[in-house]
Coordinates of C-alpha atoms in Angstrom, one line a residue:
Chain A
M1312 CA -36.6 15.8 169.0
A1313 CA -39.0 17.7 166.8
R1314 CA -37.6 20.2 164.2
N1315 CA -39.3 23.2 165.8
E1316 CA -37.7 22.5 169.2
I1317 CA -34.2 22.3 167.6
D1318 CA -34.8 25.7 166.0
K1319 CA -36.1 27.3 169.2
E1320 CA -33.0 26.0 171.1
G1321 CA -30.7 27.4 168.4
L1322 CA -32.4 30.8 168.6
Q1323 CA -32.5 30.9 172.4
P1324 CA -29.6 33.4 172.8
L1325 CA -31.3 35.7 170.3
A1326 CA -34.7 35.4 172.0
E1327 CA -33.1 36.6 175.2
I1328 CA -31.8 39.9 173.7
D1329 CA -33.4 43.0 175.3
R1330 CA -35.3 44.6 172.5
V1331 CA -35.5 48.0 174.2
I1332 CA -31.7 48.2 174.2
H1333 CA -31.2 46.4 170.9
E1334 CA -32.5 49.3 168.8
P1335 CA -29.3 51.1 167.5
A1336 CA -30.2 54.6 168.6
R1337 CA -31.1 53.5 172.1
L1338 CA -28.0 51.4 172.3
L1339 CA -26.0 54.5 171.4
I1340 CA -27.8 56.6 174.0
L1341 CA -27.2 54.0 176.7
A1342 CA -23.5 53.6 175.6
Y1343 CA -23.0 57.4 176.2
L1344 CA -25.0 57.5 179.4
S1345 CA -23.0 54.5 180.7
V1346 CA -19.7 56.4 180.5
V1347 CA -20.9 59.7 182.1
E1348 CA -22.5 60.5 185.4
S1349 CA -25.2 62.6 183.7
A1350 CA -25.7 64.7 180.6
D1351 CA -28.3 67.1 179.4
F1352 CA -30.6 66.6 176.3
L1353 CA -28.5 68.9 174.2
F1354 CA -25.2 67.2 174.9
L1355 CA -26.7 63.8 174.1
M1356 CA -28.2 65.1 170.9
N1357 CA -24.9 66.6 169.7
Q1358 CA -23.0 63.4 170.6
T1359 CA -25.4 60.9 169.1
A1360 CA -26.3 63.1 166.0
L1361 CA -30.0 62.1 166.5
T1362 CA -32.7 64.7 165.8
R1363 CA -34.6 66.3 168.6
G1364 CA -37.8 64.4 168.0
N1365 CA -36.0 61.1 167.5
L1366 CA -33.9 61.4 170.7
S1367 CA -36.9 62.5 172.7
S1368 CA -38.9 59.5 171.6
H1369 CA -36.1 57.0 172.4
L1370 CA -35.5 58.7 175.8
S1371 CA -39.2 58.3 176.6
K1372 CA -39.0 54.5 175.8
L1373 CA -35.9 54.1 177.9
E1374 CA -37.5 56.0 180.8
T1375 CA -40.6 53.8 180.5
A1376 CA -38.4 50.7 180.7
G1377 CA -36.8 52.2 183.9
Y1378 CA -33.4 52.3 182.3
I1379 CA -32.8 56.1 182.5
E1380 CA -33.9 58.9 184.8
I1381 CA -35.0 62.2 183.4
K1382 CA -34.8 65.2 185.6
K1383 CA -36.0 68.7 184.7
E1384 CA -34.2 71.5 186.4
F1385 CA -33.8 75.3 185.9
V1386 CA -30.4 76.8 185.8
E1387 CA -30.6 80.6 186.0
K1388 CA -34.2 80.4 184.6
I1389 CA -33.1 78.2 181.7
P1390 CA -34.6 74.7 181.6
R1391 CA -32.2 71.8 181.5
T1392 CA -33.2 68.2 181.0
L1393 CA -30.7 66.1 182.9
L1394 CA -30.4 62.4 181.9
S1395 CA -28.7 59.6 183.8
L1396 CA -28.6 55.8 183.7
T1397 CA -30.5 54.1 186.5
E1398 CA -29.0 51.1 188.4
E1399 CA -31.6 49.0 186.6
G1400 CA -30.4 50.5 183.2
R1401 CA -26.8 49.8 184.0
T1402 CA -27.5 46.2 184.9
A1403 CA -29.6 45.7 181.7
F1404 CA -26.9 47.3 179.6
E1405 CA -24.3 45.0 181.0
Q1406 CA -26.6 42.0 180.6
Y1407 CA -27.2 43.1 177.0
Q1408 CA -23.4 43.1 176.3
S1409 CA -23.0 39.6 177.7
D1410 CA -26.1 38.4 175.8
M1411 CA -24.7 39.8 172.5
K1412 CA -21.4 38.1 173.1
R1413 CA -23.2 34.8 173.6
V1414 CA -25.2 35.4 170.4
F1415 CA -22.0 36.0 168.3
E1416 CA -20.2 33.0 169.9
S1417 CA -23.1 30.7 169.0
L1418 CA -23.2 32.2 165.5
S1419 CA -19.6 31.5 164.9
Q1420 CA -19.8 27.8 165.8
Chain B
M666 CA -18.1 47.5 163.8
R667 CA -16.6 47.7 167.3
I668 CA -18.1 50.0 170.0
N669 CA -15.5 50.8 172.6
L670 CA -17.0 52.5 175.7
T671 CA -13.6 54.0 176.6
D672 CA -13.3 55.6 173.2
I673 CA -16.8 56.9 173.5
E674 CA -16.0 58.5 176.8
K675 CA -12.7 59.9 175.5
K676 CA -14.5 61.3 172.4
A677 CA -17.2 63.0 174.5
Y678 CA -14.6 64.5 176.8
R679 CA -12.3 65.7 174.0
S680 CA -15.3 67.4 172.3
T681 CA -15.5 69.7 175.3
F682 CA -12.0 71.0 174.3
Q683 CA -13.0 71.8 170.7
D684 CA -14.5 75.2 171.5
G685 CA -11.2 77.1 171.3
I686 CA -11.7 78.7 174.7
W687 CA -8.7 76.9 176.3
D688 CA -6.5 77.9 173.4
L689 CA -7.6 81.6 173.6
F690 CA -7.1 81.6 177.3
L691 CA -3.5 80.1 177.1
G692 CA -2.7 82.4 174.2
S693 CA -3.8 85.4 176.2
I694 CA -1.7 84.4 179.2
L695 CA 1.4 84.4 176.9
L696 CA 0.3 87.7 175.4
I697 CA 0.1 89.2 178.9
F698 CA 3.7 88.2 179.4
A699 CA 4.5 90.0 176.1
V700 CA 2.7 93.1 177.3
V701 CA 4.5 93.1 180.7
A702 CA 7.9 92.6 178.9
L703 CA 7.0 95.6 176.7
L704 CA 6.2 97.7 179.8
S705 CA 9.5 96.6 181.4
N706 CA 11.4 97.7 178.2
R707 CA 9.7 101.1 178.4
G708 CA 10.9 101.5 182.0
I709 CA 7.5 101.2 183.7
P710 CA 8.1 100.5 187.5
E711 CA 7.8 96.8 188.5
S712 CA 4.9 97.5 190.9
R713 CA 2.8 98.9 187.9
Q714 CA 3.8 95.9 185.8
M715 CA 2.5 93.6 188.5
I716 CA -0.8 95.5 188.7
V717 CA -1.2 95.3 184.9
M718 CA -0.4 91.6 184.9
I719 CA -2.8 90.8 187.7
V720 CA -5.6 92.8 186.0
L721 CA -5.1 91.3 182.6
Q722 CA -4.8 87.8 184.0
G723 CA -8.0 88.3 185.9
A724 CA -9.6 89.4 182.7
A725 CA -8.3 86.3 180.9
V726 CA -9.8 84.0 183.7
A727 CA -13.1 85.9 183.5
F728 CA -13.1 85.4 179.7
F729 CA -12.5 81.7 180.2
I730 CA -15.3 81.3 182.7
V731 CA -17.8 83.4 180.8
G732 CA -16.8 81.7 177.5
K733 CA -17.5 78.2 178.9
K734 CA -20.7 79.3 180.6
C735 CA -22.2 81.5 177.8
V736 CA -20.7 80.0 174.6
T737 CA -19.9 76.3 175.2
V738 CA -22.6 75.0 177.5
P739 CA -25.6 76.6 175.7
R740 CA -24.4 75.3 172.4
M741 CA -22.9 71.9 173.2
G742 CA -24.8 70.9 176.3
F743 CA -24.0 70.1 179.8
V744 CA -22.3 66.9 181.0
K745 CA -20.9 65.5 184.2
F746 CA -18.3 62.9 183.6
G747 CA -17.7 59.7 185.6
R748 CA -15.5 59.0 188.6
Q749 CA -12.4 58.0 186.6
R750 CA -12.5 61.2 184.5
K751 CA -13.1 63.3 187.6
A752 CA -10.0 61.7 189.2
K753 CA -7.9 62.6 186.1
V754 CA -9.2 66.2 186.2
R755 CA -8.3 66.4 189.9
K756 CA -4.8 65.2 189.1
S757 CA -4.5 67.9 186.4
H758 CA -5.5 70.5 189.1
L759 CA -2.8 69.1 191.4
V760 CA -0.2 69.4 188.6
L761 CA -1.2 73.1 188.1
L762 CA -1.1 73.7 191.9
G763 CA 2.3 71.9 192.1
S764 CA 3.6 74.0 189.2
A765 CA 2.4 77.2 190.9
V766 CA 4.0 76.2 194.3
V767 CA 7.3 75.2 192.6
G768 CA 7.2 78.5 190.6
A769 CA 6.7 80.6 193.7
V770 CA 9.4 78.8 195.7
A771 CA 11.8 79.1 192.7
F772 CA 11.0 82.8 192.4
L773 CA 11.7 83.4 196.2
V774 CA 14.9 81.4 196.1
A775 CA 16.1 83.0 192.9
S776 CA 15.3 86.5 194.3
Q777 CA 17.5 85.8 197.3
L778 CA 20.3 84.0 195.6
I779 CA 20.4 85.6 192.1
Y780 CA 23.3 87.8 192.7
S781 CA 25.0 85.9 195.5
T782 CA 27.0 83.4 193.5
Q783 CA 30.8 83.6 193.3
A784 CA 32.5 85.3 190.3
G785 CA 33.4 83.0 187.5
R786 CA 30.7 80.5 188.4
P787 CA 27.3 80.4 186.5
R788 CA 24.7 82.5 188.3
L789 CA 21.3 81.1 189.2
I790 CA 19.7 83.3 186.7
D791 CA 21.6 81.6 183.9
F792 CA 19.6 78.4 184.6
M793 CA 16.3 80.3 184.4
P794 CA 15.6 79.7 180.7
L795 CA 16.3 75.9 181.1
A796 CA 14.2 75.7 184.2
W797 CA 11.3 77.6 182.5
A798 CA 11.4 75.4 179.4
V799 CA 11.6 72.1 181.4
N800 CA 8.8 73.3 183.7
A801 CA 6.5 74.3 180.8
I802 CA 7.1 71.0 178.9
A803 CA 6.6 68.9 182.0
V804 CA 3.5 70.6 183.2
F805 CA 1.8 70.7 179.7
S806 CA 2.8 67.0 179.0
L807 CA 1.1 66.0 182.3
L808 CA -1.9 68.1 181.5
A809 CA -2.1 66.7 178.0
H810 CA -2.1 63.2 179.5
Y811 CA -4.6 63.8 182.3
L812 CA -6.9 65.9 180.2
D813 CA -6.7 63.7 177.0
C814 CA -5.9 66.8 175.0
P815 CA -2.8 66.0 172.7
R816 CA -2.4 69.6 171.4
L817 CA -1.4 70.6 174.9
H818 CA 2.0 68.9 174.2
G819 CA 2.4 71.5 171.4
Y820 CA 1.4 74.3 173.7
G821 CA 4.0 73.1 176.2
V822 CA 6.6 73.7 173.5
L823 CA 5.2 77.1 172.6
F824 CA 5.2 78.1 176.3
A825 CA 8.8 76.7 176.7
L826 CA 10.3 78.7 173.8
P827 CA 10.0 82.4 174.7
V828 CA 12.5 82.7 177.6
P829 CA 15.3 80.6 176.0
V830 CA 14.8 82.3 172.6
D831 CA 14.8 85.7 174.3
R832 CA 18.0 84.9 176.2
A833 CA 19.6 83.5 173.0
I834 CA 18.8 86.6 171.0
R835 CA 20.2 88.8 173.8
A836 CA 23.4 86.8 173.9
F837 CA 24.0 86.5 170.2
A838 CA 22.4 89.6 168.7
G839 CA 22.6 91.9 171.7
V840 CA 19.0 93.1 171.3
N841 CA 16.1 92.8 173.7
L842 CA 13.2 91.2 171.9
S843 CA 11.4 89.8 174.9
P844 CA 7.9 91.2 173.9
V845 CA 8.3 89.6 170.4
A846 CA 9.5 86.3 171.9
F847 CA 6.4 86.0 174.0
A848 CA 4.0 87.5 171.4
V849 CA 4.8 85.1 168.5
P850 CA 3.8 81.9 170.2
A851 CA 0.9 83.8 171.8
I852 CA -0.4 84.8 168.4
V853 CA -0.1 81.2 167.2
M854 CA -2.2 79.9 170.1
L855 CA -4.7 82.7 169.7
A856 CA -5.0 82.0 165.9
I857 CA -5.6 78.3 166.6
G858 CA -8.2 79.2 169.3
A859 CA -10.0 81.6 166.9
V860 CA -10.2 79.0 164.2
L861 CA -11.5 76.4 166.6
L862 CA -14.0 78.8 168.1
V863 CA -15.4 79.8 164.6
S864 CA -15.7 76.2 163.6
F865 CA -17.3 75.4 167.0
L866 CA -19.9 78.2 166.5
R867 CA -20.7 76.9 163.0
R868 CA -20.9 73.3 164.2
Y869 CA -23.0 74.0 167.2
P870 CA -25.6 76.7 166.5
R871 CA -27.4 78.1 169.5
A872 CA -29.9 75.5 170.7
A873 CA -33.7 76.2 170.6
E874 CA -35.9 75.2 173.5
E875 CA -35.5 71.9 175.3
A876 CA -37.5 69.0 174.0
D877 CA -40.7 68.1 175.9
L878 CA -40.1 64.7 177.5
G879 CA -43.4 64.7 179.3
K880 CA -41.9 65.7 182.7
K881 CA -42.4 69.0 184.3

């Protein structure tokens, strides 16, 4: 077996990691959204301690990936951005957890 | 580093109790009892005491609702928790409802039987301080458990104390200090609530406009 193929096999679990979720800030956002039904932008910003711009940019990426749903609504004329995890996002998050377990298991051997 | 989703959920839920509104509300409920006890000592008729109590309790509930809506949510944000948390909150509502029903039944039974016991035997009213204390500690312990708010255990003790302390002072010192017995724990709770509220207001300044996430 060629050296390159051995390396690829060894790195296989890492290659399967979802890069959208793997970024720490996005992982934190998904972790919070996975334990609530929905939350607004402000609540998530306070909990994750991310800046407004940073959170906004990560949310856009997660929305593009189809992992979260962003709804704009008005409550007594005040705008509220409501965020929730989509079914696809929940599945991807669970998959990410099991992928990471596999990575660490393979690292420890 | 270990990320525990249960801890994240618990931390998010507990953060909604750090605004001091609950503490101020519970403190004001005890303070209302102190006011009613004061009116009673001054010989104000019971019907007027009841009216004052209902009006003040209504004001306390209004303060709680307005406080959550106008102070907490605009600063901390809005969140809907998951099914498990909603089930726990529902259980806490059942505990409060159960406590209210038990309290109402106890009041009706006591009002019928309070003077009907035989001479030499303890009267029903003699057990009132114990019943009050046990009820307060039981209800607040269950609330602390279901709402994941440990300081409610302490508030259970503060709610439990006034009636037994008042009875003990009457029995041993022969003075009626009911208003003070209720006011002291009330002031402790109000002070805790005020400190929490001030630190909440500092920690969460009023939010500016929502971020534009490209959706209208």
